[in-house]
CSV table of C-alpha atoms in Angstrom, one decimal:
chain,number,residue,atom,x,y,z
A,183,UNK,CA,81.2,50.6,-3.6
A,184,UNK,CA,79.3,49.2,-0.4
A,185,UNK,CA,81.0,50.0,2.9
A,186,UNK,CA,80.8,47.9,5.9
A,187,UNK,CA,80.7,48.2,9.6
A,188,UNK,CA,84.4,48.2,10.9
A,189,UNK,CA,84.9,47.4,14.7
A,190,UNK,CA,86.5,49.7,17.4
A,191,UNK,CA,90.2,47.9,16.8
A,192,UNK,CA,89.8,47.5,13.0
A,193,UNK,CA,88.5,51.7,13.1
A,194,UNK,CA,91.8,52.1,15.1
A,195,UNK,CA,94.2,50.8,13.1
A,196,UNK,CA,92.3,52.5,9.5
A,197,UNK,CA,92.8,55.7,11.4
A,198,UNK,CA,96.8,55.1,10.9
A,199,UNK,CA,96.4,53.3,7.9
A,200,UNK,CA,94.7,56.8,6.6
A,201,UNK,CA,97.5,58.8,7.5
A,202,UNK,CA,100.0,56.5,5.5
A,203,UNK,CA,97.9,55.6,2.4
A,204,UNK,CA,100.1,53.3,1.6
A,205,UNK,CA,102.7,51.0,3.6
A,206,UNK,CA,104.0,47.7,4.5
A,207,UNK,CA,103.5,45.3,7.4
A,208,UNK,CA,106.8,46.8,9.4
A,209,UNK,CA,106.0,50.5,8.7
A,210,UNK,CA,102.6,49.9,10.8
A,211,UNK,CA,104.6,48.1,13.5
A,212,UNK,CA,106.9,51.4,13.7
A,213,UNK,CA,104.3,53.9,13.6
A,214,UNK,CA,101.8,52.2,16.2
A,215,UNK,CA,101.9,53.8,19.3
A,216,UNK,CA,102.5,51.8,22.5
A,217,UNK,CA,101.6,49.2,23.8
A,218,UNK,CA,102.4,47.9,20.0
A,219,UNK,CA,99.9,44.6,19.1
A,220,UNK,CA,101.8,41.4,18.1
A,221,UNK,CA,102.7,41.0,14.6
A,222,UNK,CA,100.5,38.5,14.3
A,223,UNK,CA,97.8,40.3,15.4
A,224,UNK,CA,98.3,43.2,13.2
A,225,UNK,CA,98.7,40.5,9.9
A,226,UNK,CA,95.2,39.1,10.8
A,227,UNK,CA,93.3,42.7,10.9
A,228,UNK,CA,95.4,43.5,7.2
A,229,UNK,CA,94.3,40.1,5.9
A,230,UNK,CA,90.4,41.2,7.1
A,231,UNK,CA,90.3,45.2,6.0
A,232,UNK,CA,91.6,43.5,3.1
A,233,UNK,CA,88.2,41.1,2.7
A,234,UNK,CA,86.1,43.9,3.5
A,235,UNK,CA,86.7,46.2,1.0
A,236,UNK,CA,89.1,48.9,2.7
A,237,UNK,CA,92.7,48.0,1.9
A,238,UNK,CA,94.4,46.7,-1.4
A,239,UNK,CA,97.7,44.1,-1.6
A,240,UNK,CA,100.1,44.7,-4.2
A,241,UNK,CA,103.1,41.7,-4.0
A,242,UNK,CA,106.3,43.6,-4.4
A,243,UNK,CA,108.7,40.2,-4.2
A,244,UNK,CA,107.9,38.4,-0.6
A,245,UNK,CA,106.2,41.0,1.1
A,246,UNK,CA,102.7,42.6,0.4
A,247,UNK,CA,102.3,46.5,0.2
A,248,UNK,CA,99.2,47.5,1.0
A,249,UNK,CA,96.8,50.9,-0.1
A,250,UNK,CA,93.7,52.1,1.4
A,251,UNK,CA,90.6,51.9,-1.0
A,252,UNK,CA,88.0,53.2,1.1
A,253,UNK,CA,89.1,57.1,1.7
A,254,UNK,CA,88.6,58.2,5.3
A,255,UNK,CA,85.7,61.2,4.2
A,256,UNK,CA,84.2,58.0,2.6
A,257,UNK,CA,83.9,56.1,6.1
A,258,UNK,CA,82.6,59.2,7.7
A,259,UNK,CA,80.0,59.7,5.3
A,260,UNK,CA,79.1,56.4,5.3
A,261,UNK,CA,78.8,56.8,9.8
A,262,UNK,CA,77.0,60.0,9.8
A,263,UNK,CA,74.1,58.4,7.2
A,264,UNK,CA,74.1,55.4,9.4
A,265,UNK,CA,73.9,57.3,12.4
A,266,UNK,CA,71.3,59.7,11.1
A,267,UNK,CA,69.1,56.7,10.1
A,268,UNK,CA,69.2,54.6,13.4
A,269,UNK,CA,68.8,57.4,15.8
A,270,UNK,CA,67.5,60.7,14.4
A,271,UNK,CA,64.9,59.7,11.8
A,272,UNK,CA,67.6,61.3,8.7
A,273,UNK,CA,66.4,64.3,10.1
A,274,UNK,CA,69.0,66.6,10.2
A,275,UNK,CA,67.5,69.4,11.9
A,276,UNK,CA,67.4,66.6,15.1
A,277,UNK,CA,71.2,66.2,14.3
A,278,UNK,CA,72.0,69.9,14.7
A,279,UNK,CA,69.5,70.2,17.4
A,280,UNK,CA,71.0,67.7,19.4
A,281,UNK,CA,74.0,69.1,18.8
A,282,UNK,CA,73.4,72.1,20.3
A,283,UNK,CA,71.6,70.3,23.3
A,284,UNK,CA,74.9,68.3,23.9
A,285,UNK,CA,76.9,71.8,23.6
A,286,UNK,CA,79.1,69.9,20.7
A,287,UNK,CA,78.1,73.7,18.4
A,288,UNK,CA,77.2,76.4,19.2
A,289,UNK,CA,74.5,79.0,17.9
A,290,UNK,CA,77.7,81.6,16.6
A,291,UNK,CA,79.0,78.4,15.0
A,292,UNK,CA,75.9,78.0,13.1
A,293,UNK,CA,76.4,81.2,11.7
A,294,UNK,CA,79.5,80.4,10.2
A,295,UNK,CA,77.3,78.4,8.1
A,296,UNK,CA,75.1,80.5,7.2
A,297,UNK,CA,72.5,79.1,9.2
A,298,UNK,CA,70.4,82.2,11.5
A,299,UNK,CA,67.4,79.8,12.8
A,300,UNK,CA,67.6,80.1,15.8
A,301,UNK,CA,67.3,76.3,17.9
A,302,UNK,CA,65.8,76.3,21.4
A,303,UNK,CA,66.7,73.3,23.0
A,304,UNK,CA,64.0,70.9,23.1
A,305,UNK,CA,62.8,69.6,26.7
A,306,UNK,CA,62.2,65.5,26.3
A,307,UNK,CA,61.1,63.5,28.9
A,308,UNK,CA,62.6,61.4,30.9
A,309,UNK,CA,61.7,57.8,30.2
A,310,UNK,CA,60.0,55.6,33.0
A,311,UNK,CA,61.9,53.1,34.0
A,312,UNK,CA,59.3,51.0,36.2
A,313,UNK,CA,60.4,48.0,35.8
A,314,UNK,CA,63.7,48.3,36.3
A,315,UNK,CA,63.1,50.8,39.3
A,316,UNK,CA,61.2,47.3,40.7
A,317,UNK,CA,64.3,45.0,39.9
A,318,UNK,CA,67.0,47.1,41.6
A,319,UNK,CA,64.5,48.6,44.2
A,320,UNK,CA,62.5,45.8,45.4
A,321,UNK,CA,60.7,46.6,48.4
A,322,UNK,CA,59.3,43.0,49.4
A,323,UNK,CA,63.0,41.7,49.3
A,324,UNK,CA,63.7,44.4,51.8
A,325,UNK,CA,60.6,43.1,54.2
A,326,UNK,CA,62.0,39.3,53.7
A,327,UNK,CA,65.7,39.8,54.4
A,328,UNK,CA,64.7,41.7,57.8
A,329,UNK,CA,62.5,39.2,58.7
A,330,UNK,CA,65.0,36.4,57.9
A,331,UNK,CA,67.5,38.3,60.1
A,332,UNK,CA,65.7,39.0,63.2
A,333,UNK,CA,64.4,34.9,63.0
A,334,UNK,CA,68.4,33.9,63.2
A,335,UNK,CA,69.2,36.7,66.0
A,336,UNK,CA,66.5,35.2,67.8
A,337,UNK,CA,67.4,31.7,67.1
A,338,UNK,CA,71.1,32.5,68.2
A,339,UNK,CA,69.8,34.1,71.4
């Protein structure tokens, strides 16, 4: 089963949908927290979960039920691969070492693992920004805009 990309409100509203499994349309609009999302709103994002693969409709007379297909260790496998490919090379030894950079584990949590390497933090460099250090730090702008204003104090003089 492929698994697509769901956006932040669609990710919301699985992250309920996970905890019921299976429900209807009003049993959403009960367990929502406030501020509660129209109706209509909450119909549309069923009606695309359903296209994408993550929720199932079962017609039980005029209403829909619906399931989850896609089970939520699924979606998280599926974000951590992702997320290891785009920005960490699927290298998980950058993973964990970032980890421990960001102080999201520590080195005794490691061990619970059963992993003793010990990590030093790795030192990167900070990138250059020249370019942008030129656009919001112009220092000919600066000369100009004096210039201009001392020309209309004088003028107004």
């Amino acid at each position: 089963m492929k698994i697509n990309h769901l956006t932040a409100a669609e990710e919301n509203l699985m992250k309920l949908f996970w905890k019921l499994e299976s429900f209807y349309l009003k049993d959403i609009m009960e367990q929502h927290p406030e501020p509660k999302p129209h109706q209509n709103t909450v119909s549309t994002y069923l009606k695309i979960l359903v296209e994408k693969g993550y929720l199932a409709t079962e017609k039980e007379g005029r209403i829909f039920r619906y399931k989850v297909l896609v089970p939520m260790e699924d979606y998280r496998t599926f974000l951590l691969k992702e997320l290891s490919a785009n920005f960490f090379d699927n290298s998980g030894k950058e993973i964990v070492n970032s980890l421990i950079n960001e102080n999201l584990i520590s080195q005794d949590e490691l061990k619970d693992f059963g992993i003793s390497a010990q990590i030093t933090p790795v030192k990167t460099k900070e990138p250059k920004f020249e370019y942008a250090n030129e656009v919001l730090n112009p220092k000919k702008d600066k000369k100009k805009t004096k210039d201009k204003d001392k020309k209309k104090k004088k003028k107004k003089d």
